[in-house]
Amino acid sequence: MRQRLKTFFALLLCAGSMQAQERVTMLVGTYTDGGSKGIYSYRFNQLTGEAEALHAIEVKNPSYLTLSRDGRLVYAVSETNDDKASLNTIRLNPTTGDMQLLHSVTVKGGDPCYVATNGKTVLTANYSGGSMSVFSLTEQATKPELITRFLGATGGPDLSRQNSPHVHCACFTPDGKYALATDFSADRILSYRLMGQNVVANGVAASVSADSGPRHLVFSNNGRYAYLMSELSGKVTVFSYEDGRLERLQEIVSDSVGARGGADIHLSPDGKFLYSSNRLKAEGIAIFAVNSQTGLLTRIGYQPTAAHPRQFNITPNGQYLLCCCRDSNKIQVFRRDMKTGLLTDTHKDISVSKAVCVQFISNPK
């Protein structure tokens, strides 16, 4: 009898654990000039690909957002080209999806379009402002304080797109020692040394081919390689990484039609496949296999999407890729083949006006 009870309770615990792994909280950022309220939370089922709406909060143009490590704080930009361009701190209940705006702080740079945090510092990339803003975190990480800004440069050959400085992405390196920023108009990646909550310029991490327009950057799971999506050239550049510097290993085409609209880039959770989105012509997602020994890429497929696939993300369990198609006002849900990396449209679209960013957090146990 006692053994049967033990078995029964073990099964209950296993079922509860499976249910927690099955469902994740999902946040969606939008542009609000088309009727969107701001940020939306959902419960996403990682096994069925279905989403359940939870909550919404009013924030102006939250075009990019990121989460604290415990999933209880959201840092979201307000992408406007005026003195109201802001970094917003939002309290999130990861279980219910409820959100509460805590603080809004100006970034002192137009059109912030990317935000990252390491728990001590928050970075925003300000596209029109041509700068990276650095915030220190105080009061239990709920109130960022602007401490400095770094400016990008020009020098690229496209006089219509690179005639003024643009910084498109700012992220932390896996070793925790540096931050990197994509200097779009100068065709380079800038390096910054982290010294406590202070950030100090550390020169150029890498230059890329002229007329590239570097946009988004991601690192391999082992921290040895970095992958850059360039907007203008439509190419993915593979780098080796060491101590704040990048060494170029490969360039491979993502946008094969010259649309000059390269957008986002992500690795699958297991690191075996890389995906990059392309806009404006032949809109879709390029699919690459990753050589685990060298970090190099081989293009293996292309998945068409709806209009303007600006940003996308992959569920924590790796089974689904969700793509924000801004001009189709929806998020497309694709199932990933875990062995081949290829995508299949589930047609379980999530209707959201001008969706441009999706992030996931596993529910706390």
PDB file of C-alpha atoms in Angstrom, residues 44 46 49 275 283-285 287 302-306 309 312-315 318-325 330-337 341-349:
ATOM      1  CA  PHE A  44       2.284  29.453 -25.145  1.00  0.00           C
ATOM      2  CA  GLN A  46       5.343  24.272 -26.424  1.00  0.00           C
ATOM      3  CA  GLY A  49       1.868  25.457 -30.705  1.00  0.00           C
ATOM      4  CA  TYR A 275      18.156  31.149 -38.659  1.00  0.00           C
ATOM      5  CA  GLU A 283      10.526  37.667 -47.370  1.00  0.00           C
ATOM      6  CA  GLY A 284      11.410  34.714 -45.222  1.00  0.00           C
ATOM      7  CA  ILE A 285      13.897  32.929 -42.990  1.00  0.00           C
ATOM      8  CA  ILE A 287      18.174  28.170 -42.480  1.00  0.00           C
ATOM      9  CA  TYR A 302      14.583  28.850 -46.857  1.00  0.00           C
ATOM     10  CA  GLN A 303      11.150  29.322 -45.282  1.00  0.00           C
ATOM     11  CA  PRO A 304       8.865  32.002 -46.822  1.00  0.00           C
ATOM     12  CA  THR A 305       6.934  34.112 -44.320  1.00  0.00           C
ATOM     13  CA  ALA A 306       4.227  36.757 -44.288  1.00  0.00           C
ATOM     14  CA  PRO A 309       9.557  39.348 -40.750  1.00  0.00           C
ATOM     15  CA  PHE A 312      11.623  36.051 -34.425  1.00  0.00           C
ATOM     16  CA  ASN A 313      12.430  33.676 -31.592  1.00  0.00           C
ATOM     17  CA  ILE A 314      12.581  29.978 -30.802  1.00  0.00           C
ATOM     18  CA  THR A 315      10.748  28.351 -27.895  1.00  0.00           C
ATOM     19  CA  GLY A 318      13.279  24.193 -29.555  1.00  0.00           C
ATOM     20  CA  GLN A 319      10.090  22.819 -31.102  1.00  0.00           C
ATOM     21  CA  TYR A 320       8.654  26.064 -32.479  1.00  0.00           C
ATOM     22  CA  LEU A 321       9.903  29.214 -34.179  1.00  0.00           C
ATOM     23  CA  LEU A 322       7.630  32.247 -33.878  1.00  0.00           C
ATOM     24  CA  CYS A 323       8.111  35.042 -36.407  1.00  0.00           C
ATOM     25  CA  CYS A 324       6.793  38.595 -35.965  1.00  0.00           C
ATOM     26  CA  CYS A 325       5.470  39.663 -39.369  1.00  0.00           C
ATOM     27  CA  LYS A 330       0.509  38.602 -36.977  1.00  0.00           C
ATOM     28  CA  ILE A 331       2.992  36.191 -35.476  1.00  0.00           C
ATOM     29  CA  GLN A 332       3.471  33.072 -37.547  1.00  0.00           C
ATOM     30  CA  VAL A 333       4.021  29.819 -35.673  1.00  0.00           C
ATOM     31  CA  PHE A 334       6.392  27.368 -37.373  1.00  0.00           C
ATOM     32  CA  ARG A 335       7.175  23.867 -36.144  1.00  0.00           C
ATOM     33  CA  ARG A 336      10.877  23.005 -36.203  1.00  0.00           C
ATOM     34  CA  ASP A 337      12.118  19.621 -37.298  1.00  0.00           C
ATOM     35  CA  GLY A 341      16.234  22.225 -38.763  1.00  0.00           C
ATOM     36  CA  LEU A 342      13.578  22.859 -41.407  1.00  0.00           C
ATOM     37  CA  LEU A 343      10.334  24.714 -40.661  1.00  0.00           C
ATOM     38  CA  THR A 344       6.668  23.939 -41.283  1.00  0.00           C
ATOM     39  CA  ASP A 345       3.908  26.530 -41.020  1.00  0.00           C
ATOM     40  CA  THR A 346       1.328  25.350 -38.469  1.00  0.00           C
ATOM     41  CA  HIS A 347      -1.162  28.052 -39.575  1.00  0.00           C
ATOM     42  CA  LYS A 348      -1.778  28.810 -35.899  1.00  0.00           C
ATOM     43  CA  ASP A 349      -1.151  32.521 -36.417  1.00  0.00           C
TER      44      ASP A 349
END
